[in-house]
């Protein structure tokens, strides 16, 4: 299943909230992302069907292995792009806005190559 940028954003939100709180429910995602509960419900249903999320009996959300992989990649990218754009002289607001678009369009391979070229180990 091909994920859209919004799906990646939901997975990233679950990852962030799991790190902060441990347990994540749809209402937590709605608050974190500042979206409606029905929007989260729709996204969760889609992500469950795609095999990215599971929900247990107490309605806690859990990332599957593939969901965690996508979430971690999405989480890593936003830290990289705004920093690089700002270093190049782009104003912070523009850097943040453009970085958001970049993170959803670049392939993982291209991201790793770019990151390696800019931040060698």
Short mmCIF file of N, CA, C and O in Angstrom, two decimals:
data_model
loop_
_atom_site.label_atom_id
_atom_site.label_comp_id
_atom_site.label_asym_id
_atom_site.label_seq_id
_atom_site.Cartn_x
_atom_site.Cartn_y
_atom_site.Cartn_z
N UNK A 1 0.85 -1.19 0.00
CA UNK A 1 0.00 0.00 0.00
C UNK A 1 0.89 1.24 0.00
O UNK A 1 1.80 1.38 0.80
N UNK A 2 0.61 2.16 -0.89
CA UNK A 2 1.33 3.43 -0.99
C UNK A 2 0.75 4.41 0.02
O UNK A 2 -0.46 4.63 0.06
N UNK A 3 1.61 4.97 0.83
CA UNK A 3 1.17 5.94 1.83
C UNK A 3 1.24 7.35 1.27
O UNK A 3 2.17 7.71 0.56
N UNK A 4 0.26 8.14 1.62
CA UNK A 4 0.28 9.57 1.30
C UNK A 4 1.00 10.29 2.44
O UNK A 4 1.22 9.74 3.51
N UNK A 5 1.35 11.55 2.21
CA UNK A 5 2.04 12.34 3.22
C UNK A 5 1.27 12.38 4.53
O UNK A 5 1.85 12.29 5.61
N UNK A 6 -0.05 12.47 4.46
CA UNK A 6 -0.84 12.55 5.69
C UNK A 6 -0.74 11.25 6.49
O UNK A 6 -0.69 11.27 7.72
N UNK A 7 -0.69 10.12 5.80
CA UNK A 7 -0.52 8.83 6.48
C UNK A 7 0.81 8.77 7.20
O UNK A 7 0.90 8.29 8.34
N UNK A 8 1.85 9.27 6.54
CA UNK A 8 3.16 9.32 7.18
C UNK A 8 3.12 10.22 8.41
O UNK A 8 3.73 9.91 9.44
N UNK A 9 2.40 11.32 8.32
CA UNK A 9 2.29 12.25 9.45
C UNK A 9 1.59 11.58 10.64
O UNK A 9 1.99 11.78 11.79
N UNK A 10 0.54 10.80 10.37
CA UNK A 10 -0.15 10.09 11.45
C UNK A 10 0.77 9.06 12.10
O UNK A 10 0.82 8.95 13.34
N UNK A 11 1.51 8.32 11.31
CA UNK A 11 2.44 7.33 11.86
C UNK A 11 3.52 8.01 12.70
O UNK A 11 3.87 7.54 13.79
N UNK A 12 4.02 9.13 12.21
CA UNK A 12 5.02 9.89 12.96
C UNK A 12 4.44 10.37 14.29
O UNK A 12 5.10 10.30 15.33
N UNK A 13 3.20 10.83 14.28
CA UNK A 13 2.55 11.30 15.51
C UNK A 13 2.43 10.16 16.52
O UNK A 13 2.68 10.35 17.71
N UNK A 14 2.06 8.97 16.06
CA UNK A 14 1.96 7.81 16.96
C UNK A 14 3.33 7.51 17.56
O UNK A 14 3.46 7.28 18.77
N UNK A 15 4.37 7.54 16.74
CA UNK A 15 5.72 7.29 17.22
C UNK A 15 6.13 8.30 18.29
O UNK A 15 6.61 7.93 19.36
N UNK A 16 5.93 9.57 18.01
CA UNK A 16 6.29 10.63 18.95
C UNK A 16 5.53 10.47 20.26
O UNK A 16 6.11 10.55 21.35
N UNK A 17 4.24 10.22 20.16
CA UNK A 17 3.43 10.07 21.37
C UNK A 17 3.80 8.81 22.15
O UNK A 17 3.77 8.83 23.38
N UNK A 18 4.15 7.73 21.46
CA UNK A 18 4.60 6.52 22.16
C UNK A 18 5.86 6.82 22.95
O UNK A 18 6.02 6.35 24.07
N UNK A 19 6.77 7.59 22.36
CA UNK A 19 8.01 7.94 23.06
C UNK A 19 7.72 8.82 24.27
O UNK A 19 8.38 8.69 25.30
N UNK A 20 6.74 9.70 24.15
CA UNK A 20 6.41 10.62 25.24
C UNK A 20 5.57 9.96 26.33
O UNK A 20 5.81 10.17 27.51
N UNK A 21 4.55 9.20 25.91
CA UNK A 21 3.53 8.72 26.85
C UNK A 21 3.53 7.21 27.06
O UNK A 21 2.95 6.74 28.03
N UNK A 22 4.05 6.48 26.11
CA UNK A 22 3.98 5.02 26.19
C UNK A 22 2.75 4.50 25.49
O UNK A 22 2.84 3.80 24.49
N UNK A 23 1.59 4.86 25.97
CA UNK A 23 0.32 4.41 25.40
C UNK A 23 -0.28 5.54 24.56
O UNK A 23 -0.26 6.70 24.96
N UNK A 24 -0.79 5.18 23.38
CA UNK A 24 -1.36 6.19 22.48
C UNK A 24 -2.76 5.78 22.07
O UNK A 24 -2.99 4.65 21.66
N UNK A 25 -3.69 6.73 22.16
CA UNK A 25 -5.05 6.50 21.69
C UNK A 25 -5.36 7.56 20.63
O UNK A 25 -4.66 8.56 20.50
N UNK A 26 -6.41 7.31 19.90
CA UNK A 26 -6.78 8.22 18.80
C UNK A 26 -6.96 9.65 19.28
O UNK A 26 -6.58 10.60 18.58
N UNK A 27 -7.53 9.84 20.45
CA UNK A 27 -7.76 11.19 20.97
C UNK A 27 -6.42 11.90 21.19
O UNK A 27 -6.32 13.12 20.97
N UNK A 28 -5.39 11.16 21.59
CA UNK A 28 -4.06 11.76 21.76
C UNK A 28 -3.51 12.25 20.43
O UNK A 28 -2.91 13.33 20.35
N UNK A 29 -3.71 11.44 19.39
CA UNK A 29 -3.24 11.80 18.05
C UNK A 29 -3.98 13.05 17.57
O UNK A 29 -3.37 13.97 17.02
N UNK A 30 -5.29 13.10 17.80
CA UNK A 30 -6.09 14.26 17.38
C UNK A 30 -5.57 15.53 18.05
O UNK A 30 -5.41 16.56 17.39
N UNK A 31 -5.31 15.46 19.33
CA UNK A 31 -4.80 16.64 20.05
C UNK A 31 -3.42 17.04 19.55
O UNK A 31 -3.14 18.21 19.33
N UNK A 32 -2.56 16.05 19.39
CA UNK A 32 -1.18 16.31 18.97
C UNK A 32 -1.13 16.96 17.59
O UNK A 32 -0.36 17.89 17.36
N UNK A 33 -1.93 16.46 16.67
CA UNK A 33 -1.92 16.94 15.29
C UNK A 33 -2.88 18.11 15.06
O UNK A 33 -2.89 18.68 13.98
N UNK A 34 -3.71 18.40 16.07
CA UNK A 34 -4.72 19.45 15.98
C UNK A 34 -5.67 19.20 14.81
O UNK A 34 -5.91 20.07 13.96
N UNK A 35 -6.17 17.96 14.77
CA UNK A 35 -7.16 17.56 13.76
C UNK A 35 -8.37 16.99 14.49
O UNK A 35 -8.33 16.73 15.69
N UNK A 36 -9.45 16.76 13.75
CA UNK A 36 -10.66 16.25 14.37
C UNK A 36 -10.54 14.75 14.66
O UNK A 36 -9.77 14.03 14.01
N UNK A 37 -11.31 14.29 15.61
CA UNK A 37 -11.34 12.87 15.95
C UNK A 37 -11.81 12.02 14.77
O UNK A 37 -11.25 10.95 14.52
N UNK A 38 -12.83 12.47 13.99
CA UNK A 38 -13.21 11.69 12.81
C UNK A 38 -12.08 11.56 11.78
O UNK A 38 -11.95 10.51 11.14
N UNK A 39 -11.26 12.58 11.64
CA UNK A 39 -10.12 12.50 10.73
C UNK A 39 -9.15 11.42 11.19
O UNK A 39 -8.64 10.64 10.38
N UNK A 40 -8.89 11.38 12.48
CA UNK A 40 -8.00 10.36 13.03
C UNK A 40 -8.61 8.98 12.85
O UNK A 40 -7.93 8.03 12.46
N UNK A 41 -9.90 8.86 13.09
CA UNK A 41 -10.59 7.58 12.94
C UNK A 41 -10.44 7.06 11.51
O UNK A 41 -10.13 5.88 11.29
N UNK A 42 -10.64 7.93 10.54
CA UNK A 42 -10.50 7.55 9.14
C UNK A 42 -9.06 7.12 8.84
O UNK A 42 -8.81 6.10 8.19
N UNK A 43 -8.10 7.90 9.31
CA UNK A 43 -6.69 7.59 9.08
C UNK A 43 -6.31 6.26 9.73
O UNK A 43 -5.61 5.44 9.13
N UNK A 44 -6.75 6.05 10.96
CA UNK A 44 -6.43 4.80 11.67
C UNK A 44 -7.00 3.61 10.92
O UNK A 44 -6.32 2.59 10.75
N UNK A 45 -8.22 3.71 10.45
CA UNK A 45 -8.83 2.62 9.68
C UNK A 45 -7.99 2.31 8.44
O UNK A 45 -7.69 1.15 8.15
N UNK A 46 -7.60 3.33 7.72
CA UNK A 46 -6.79 3.16 6.51
C UNK A 46 -5.43 2.55 6.85
O UNK A 46 -4.96 1.63 6.17
N UNK A 47 -4.80 3.04 7.90
CA UNK A 47 -3.48 2.55 8.28
C UNK A 47 -3.54 1.12 8.83
O UNK A 47 -2.60 0.35 8.63
N UNK A 48 -4.63 0.78 9.49
CA UNK A 48 -4.81 -0.61 9.94
C UNK A 48 -4.96 -1.54 8.74
O UNK A 48 -4.33 -2.60 8.69
N UNK A 49 -5.77 -1.14 7.77
CA UNK A 49 -5.96 -1.95 6.56
C UNK A 49 -4.65 -2.14 5.81
O UNK A 49 -4.42 -3.17 5.20
N UNK A 50 -3.80 -1.12 5.83
CA UNK A 50 -2.52 -1.18 5.14
C UNK A 50 -1.44 -1.94 5.90
O UNK A 50 -0.35 -2.13 5.39
N UNK A 51 -1.75 -2.33 7.13
CA UNK A 51 -0.78 -3.09 7.92
C UNK A 51 0.24 -2.24 8.64
O UNK A 51 1.28 -2.75 9.08
N UNK A 52 -0.04 -0.95 8.81
CA UNK A 52 0.90 -0.04 9.46
C UNK A 52 0.62 0.14 10.96
O UNK A 52 1.51 0.52 11.71
N UNK A 53 -0.62 -0.12 11.36
CA UNK A 53 -1.05 0.08 12.75
C UNK A 53 -1.91 -1.08 13.21
O UNK A 53 -2.58 -1.72 12.38
N UNK A 54 -1.93 -1.29 14.50
CA UNK A 54 -2.91 -2.18 15.11
C UNK A 54 -3.55 -1.43 16.27
O UNK A 54 -3.02 -0.43 16.75
N UNK A 55 -4.71 -1.93 16.70
CA UNK A 55 -5.40 -1.34 17.84
C UNK A 55 -5.83 -2.49 18.74
O UNK A 55 -6.39 -3.48 18.26
N UNK A 56 -5.52 -2.39 20.03
CA UNK A 56 -5.90 -3.48 20.93
C UNK A 56 -7.26 -3.22 21.58
O UNK A 56 -7.94 -2.24 21.25
N UNK A 57 -7.63 -4.09 22.53
CA UNK A 57 -8.97 -4.03 23.14
C UNK A 57 -9.25 -2.72 23.85
O UNK A 57 -10.39 -2.28 23.92
N UNK A 58 -8.22 -2.09 24.40
CA UNK A 58 -8.45 -0.82 25.11
C UNK A 58 -8.25 0.39 24.19
O UNK A 58 -8.08 1.51 24.66
N UNK A 59 -8.25 0.13 22.87
CA UNK A 59 -8.17 1.17 21.84
C UNK A 59 -6.81 1.87 21.78
O UNK A 59 -6.70 2.96 21.24
N UNK A 60 -5.79 1.23 22.32
CA UNK A 60 -4.43 1.76 22.20
C UNK A 60 -3.90 1.44 20.81
O UNK A 60 -4.11 0.35 20.29
N UNK A 61 -3.20 2.41 20.24
CA UNK A 61 -2.62 2.24 18.91
C UNK A 61 -1.18 1.75 19.03
O UNK A 61 -0.43 2.20 19.90
N UNK A 62 -0.82 0.85 18.12
CA UNK A 62 0.53 0.29 18.11
C UNK A 62 1.02 0.24 16.67
O UNK A 62 0.29 -0.20 15.77
N UNK A 63 2.26 0.68 16.46
CA UNK A 63 2.86 0.59 15.14
C UNK A 63 3.29 -0.84 14.86
O UNK A 63 3.84 -1.51 15.74
N UNK A 64 3.05 -1.31 13.65
CA UNK A 64 3.60 -2.59 13.23
C UNK A 64 5.07 -2.34 12.87
O UNK A 64 5.54 -1.20 12.89
N UNK A 65 5.78 -3.39 12.53
CA UNK A 65 7.19 -3.22 12.17
C UNK A 65 7.33 -2.25 10.99
O UNK A 65 8.17 -1.35 11.02
N UNK A 66 6.51 -2.44 9.96
CA UNK A 66 6.60 -1.56 8.79
C UNK A 66 6.12 -0.15 9.14
O UNK A 66 6.67 0.84 8.67
N UNK A 67 5.11 -0.04 9.99
CA UNK A 67 4.63 1.26 10.43
C UNK A 67 5.70 2.01 11.21
O UNK A 67 5.89 3.22 11.03
N UNK A 68 6.43 1.29 12.06
CA UNK A 68 7.51 1.90 12.84
C UNK A 68 8.63 2.36 11.91
O UNK A 68 9.18 3.45 12.07
N UNK A 69 8.95 1.55 10.90
CA UNK A 69 10.00 1.92 9.95
C UNK A 69 9.65 3.21 9.22
O UNK A 69 10.48 4.12 9.11
N UNK A 70 8.42 3.29 8.73
CA UNK A 70 7.98 4.50 8.01
C UNK A 70 7.99 5.70 8.97
O UNK A 70 8.45 6.78 8.61
N UNK A 71 7.48 5.51 10.18
CA UNK A 71 7.41 6.60 11.16
C UNK A 71 8.80 7.11 11.51
O UNK A 71 9.01 8.32 11.60
N UNK A 72 9.74 6.20 11.70
CA UNK A 72 11.10 6.62 12.07
C UNK A 72 11.77 7.37 10.92
O UNK A 72 12.48 8.35 11.14
N UNK A 73 11.54 6.92 9.69
CA UNK A 73 12.10 7.63 8.54
C UNK A 73 11.49 9.03 8.43
O UNK A 73 12.20 10.01 8.19
N UNK A 74 10.19 9.12 8.61
CA UNK A 74 9.50 10.41 8.54
C UNK A 74 9.96 11.32 9.66
O UNK A 74 10.15 12.52 9.46
N UNK A 75 10.19 10.76 10.84
CA UNK A 75 10.63 11.53 12.00
C UNK A 75 12.05 12.05 11.81
O UNK A 75 12.38 13.17 12.18
N UNK A 76 12.91 11.24 11.19
CA UNK A 76 14.31 11.63 10.99
C UNK A 76 14.43 12.74 9.95
O UNK A 76 15.21 13.67 10.11
N UNK A 77 13.67 12.66 8.88
CA UNK A 77 13.77 13.64 7.79
C UNK A 77 13.50 15.07 8.23
O UNK A 77 14.23 15.98 7.83
N UNK A 78 12.46 15.35 9.04
CA UNK A 78 12.18 16.74 9.40
C UNK A 78 13.30 17.41 10.19
O UNK A 78 13.41 18.62 10.18
N UNK A 79 14.10 16.65 10.87
CA UNK A 79 15.21 17.23 11.61
C UNK A 79 16.32 17.66 10.65
O UNK A 79 17.02 18.63 10.90
N UNK A 80 16.47 16.96 9.56
CA UNK A 80 17.56 17.18 8.62
C UNK A 80 17.30 18.37 7.70
O UNK A 80 18.13 19.28 7.59
N UNK A 81 16.17 18.38 7.03
CA UNK A 81 15.92 19.38 5.99
C UNK A 81 15.85 20.82 6.50
O UNK A 81 16.48 21.70 5.92
N UNK A 82 15.12 21.12 7.57
CA UNK A 82 15.10 22.52 8.03
C UNK A 82 16.49 23.00 8.44
O UNK A 82 16.86 24.15 8.18
N UNK A 83 17.26 22.12 9.05
CA UNK A 83 18.61 22.47 9.48
C UNK A 83 19.49 22.83 8.28
O UNK A 83 20.21 23.83 8.31
N UNK A 84 19.41 22.03 7.23
CA UNK A 84 20.22 22.28 6.04
C UNK A 84 19.77 23.54 5.30
O UNK A 84 20.60 24.32 4.83
N UNK A 85 18.46 23.74 5.21
CA UNK A 85 17.95 24.93 4.54
C UNK A 85 18.34 26.19 5.31
O UNK A 85 18.74 27.20 4.72
N UNK A 86 18.23 26.13 6.63
CA UNK A 86 18.61 27.28 7.46
C UNK A 86 20.10 27.56 7.32
O UNK A 86 20.51 28.73 7.23
N UNK A 87 20.91 26.52 7.28
CA UNK A 87 22.36 26.70 7.12
C UNK A 87 22.69 27.36 5.78
O UNK A 87 23.69 28.07 5.66
N UNK A 88 21.83 27.13 4.79
CA UNK A 88 22.04 27.73 3.47
C UNK A 88 21.51 29.17 3.40
O UNK A 88 21.65 29.83 2.38
N UNK A 89 20.87 29.64 4.48
CA UNK A 89 20.41 31.02 4.52
C UNK A 89 18.92 31.21 4.32
O UNK A 89 18.44 32.33 4.26
N UNK A 90 18.16 30.13 4.24
CA UNK A 90 16.70 30.22 4.09
C UNK A 90 16.10 30.63 5.44
O UNK A 90 16.50 30.10 6.48
N UNK A 91 15.15 31.57 5.43
CA UNK A 91 14.55 32.00 6.70
C UNK A 91 13.81 30.82 7.34
O UNK A 91 13.32 29.94 6.65
N UNK A 92 13.75 30.78 8.68
CA UNK A 92 13.22 29.62 9.39
C UNK A 92 11.80 29.20 9.00
O UNK A 92 11.53 28.01 8.88
N UNK A 93 10.90 30.15 8.81
CA UNK A 93 9.52 29.78 8.44
C UNK A 93 9.47 29.13 7.07
O UNK A 93 8.79 28.13 6.87
N UNK A 94 10.18 29.69 6.11
CA UNK A 94 10.23 29.10 4.78
C UNK A 94 10.91 27.75 4.82
O UNK A 94 10.45 26.79 4.18
N UNK A 95 11.99 27.64 5.58
CA UNK A 95 12.71 26.37 5.70
C UNK A 95 11.79 25.28 6.24
O UNK A 95 11.77 24.16 5.72
N UNK A 96 11.03 25.60 7.25
CA UNK A 96 10.11 24.62 7.85
C UNK A 96 9.03 24.19 6.87
O UNK A 96 8.74 23.01 6.72
N UNK A 97 8.44 25.15 6.18
CA UNK A 97 7.37 24.86 5.22
C UNK A 97 7.89 24.02 4.06
O UNK A 97 7.28 23.02 3.68
N UNK A 98 9.03 24.40 3.50
CA UNK A 98 9.56 23.68 2.36
C UNK A 98 10.12 22.32 2.75
O UNK A 98 10.01 21.35 2.00
N UNK A 99 10.69 22.24 3.94
CA UNK A 99 11.21 20.96 4.43
C UNK A 99 10.09 19.94 4.57
O UNK A 99 10.27 18.75 4.27
N UNK A 100 8.93 20.40 4.99
CA UNK A 100 7.78 19.50 5.15
C UNK A 100 7.43 18.86 3.81
O UNK A 100 7.17 17.66 3.73
N UNK A 101 7.44 19.63 2.75
CA UNK A 101 7.15 19.08 1.42
C UNK A 101 8.25 18.15 0.95
O UNK A 101 8.00 17.11 0.36
N UNK A 102 9.50 18.53 1.23
CA UNK A 102 10.64 17.73 0.78
C UNK A 102 10.65 16.35 1.43
O UNK A 102 10.92 15.35 0.77
N UNK A 103 10.33 16.30 2.72
CA UNK A 103 10.42 15.04 3.44
C UNK A 103 9.46 14.00 2.91
O UNK A 103 9.70 12.80 3.06
N UNK A 104 8.38 14.43 2.30
CA UNK A 104 7.38 13.49 1.79
C UNK A 104 7.61 13.08 0.35
O UNK A 104 6.96 12.18 -0.14
N UNK A 105 8.52 13.75 -0.33
CA UNK A 105 8.72 13.43 -1.74
C UNK A 105 10.04 12.73 -2.03
O UNK A 105 10.15 12.04 -3.03
N UNK A 106 11.02 12.88 -1.17
CA UNK A 106 12.31 12.29 -1.42
C UNK A 106 12.30 10.79 -1.08
O UNK A 106 11.67 10.38 -0.10
N UNK A 107 12.94 10.00 -1.90
CA UNK A 107 13.01 8.55 -1.61
C UNK A 107 13.99 8.34 -0.46
O UNK A 107 14.86 9.17 -0.20
N UNK A 108 13.86 7.21 0.21
CA UNK A 108 14.75 6.90 1.32
C UNK A 108 16.20 6.79 0.85
O UNK A 108 17.10 7.29 1.49
N UNK A 109 16.39 6.20 -0.31
CA UNK A 109 17.76 6.06 -0.85
C UNK A 109 18.38 7.44 -1.11
O UNK A 109 19.52 7.70 -0.71
N UNK A 110 17.63 8.33 -1.76
CA UNK A 110 18.14 9.67 -2.02
C UNK A 110 18.40 10.42 -0.73
O UNK A 110 19.41 11.13 -0.60
N UNK A 111 17.52 10.27 0.26
CA UNK A 111 17.71 10.93 1.55
C UNK A 111 19.00 10.45 2.20
O UNK A 111 19.80 11.25 2.69
N UNK A 112 19.22 9.15 2.20
CA UNK A 112 20.43 8.60 2.83
C UNK A 112 21.69 9.08 2.11
O UNK A 112 22.70 9.41 2.77
N UNK A 113 21.65 9.13 0.78
CA UNK A 113 22.80 9.62 0.03
C UNK A 113 23.07 11.09 0.31
O UNK A 113 24.23 11.50 0.54
N UNK A 114 22.03 11.90 0.33
CA UNK A 114 22.17 13.32 0.63
C UNK A 114 22.69 13.54 2.05
O UNK A 114 23.62 14.32 2.27
N UNK A 115 22.10 12.83 2.98
CA UNK A 115 22.53 12.96 4.37
C UNK A 115 23.98 12.56 4.53
O UNK A 115 24.75 13.21 5.22
N UNK A 116 24.38 11.48 3.86
CA UNK A 116 25.77 11.03 3.92
C UNK A 116 26.74 12.04 3.32
O UNK A 116 27.86 12.20 3.80
N UNK A 117 26.30 12.72 2.27
CA UNK A 117 27.16 13.73 1.64
C UNK A 117 27.30 14.98 2.52
O UNK A 117 28.34 15.61 2.54
N UNK A 118 26.23 15.31 3.24
CA UNK A 118 26.23 16.53 4.04
C UNK A 118 26.76 16.28 5.44
O UNK A 118 27.47 17.12 6.00
N UNK A 119 26.44 15.12 5.99
CA UNK A 119 26.84 14.78 7.36
C UNK A 119 27.61 13.47 7.35
O UNK A 119 27.11 12.45 7.83
N UNK A 120 28.83 13.45 6.81
CA UNK A 120 29.58 12.19 6.77
C UNK A 120 29.86 11.67 8.17
O UNK A 120 30.05 12.47 9.09
N UNK A 121 29.88 10.36 8.28
CA UNK A 121 30.07 9.75 9.62
C UNK A 121 31.46 9.86 10.09
O UNK A 121 32.44 10.03 9.89
#
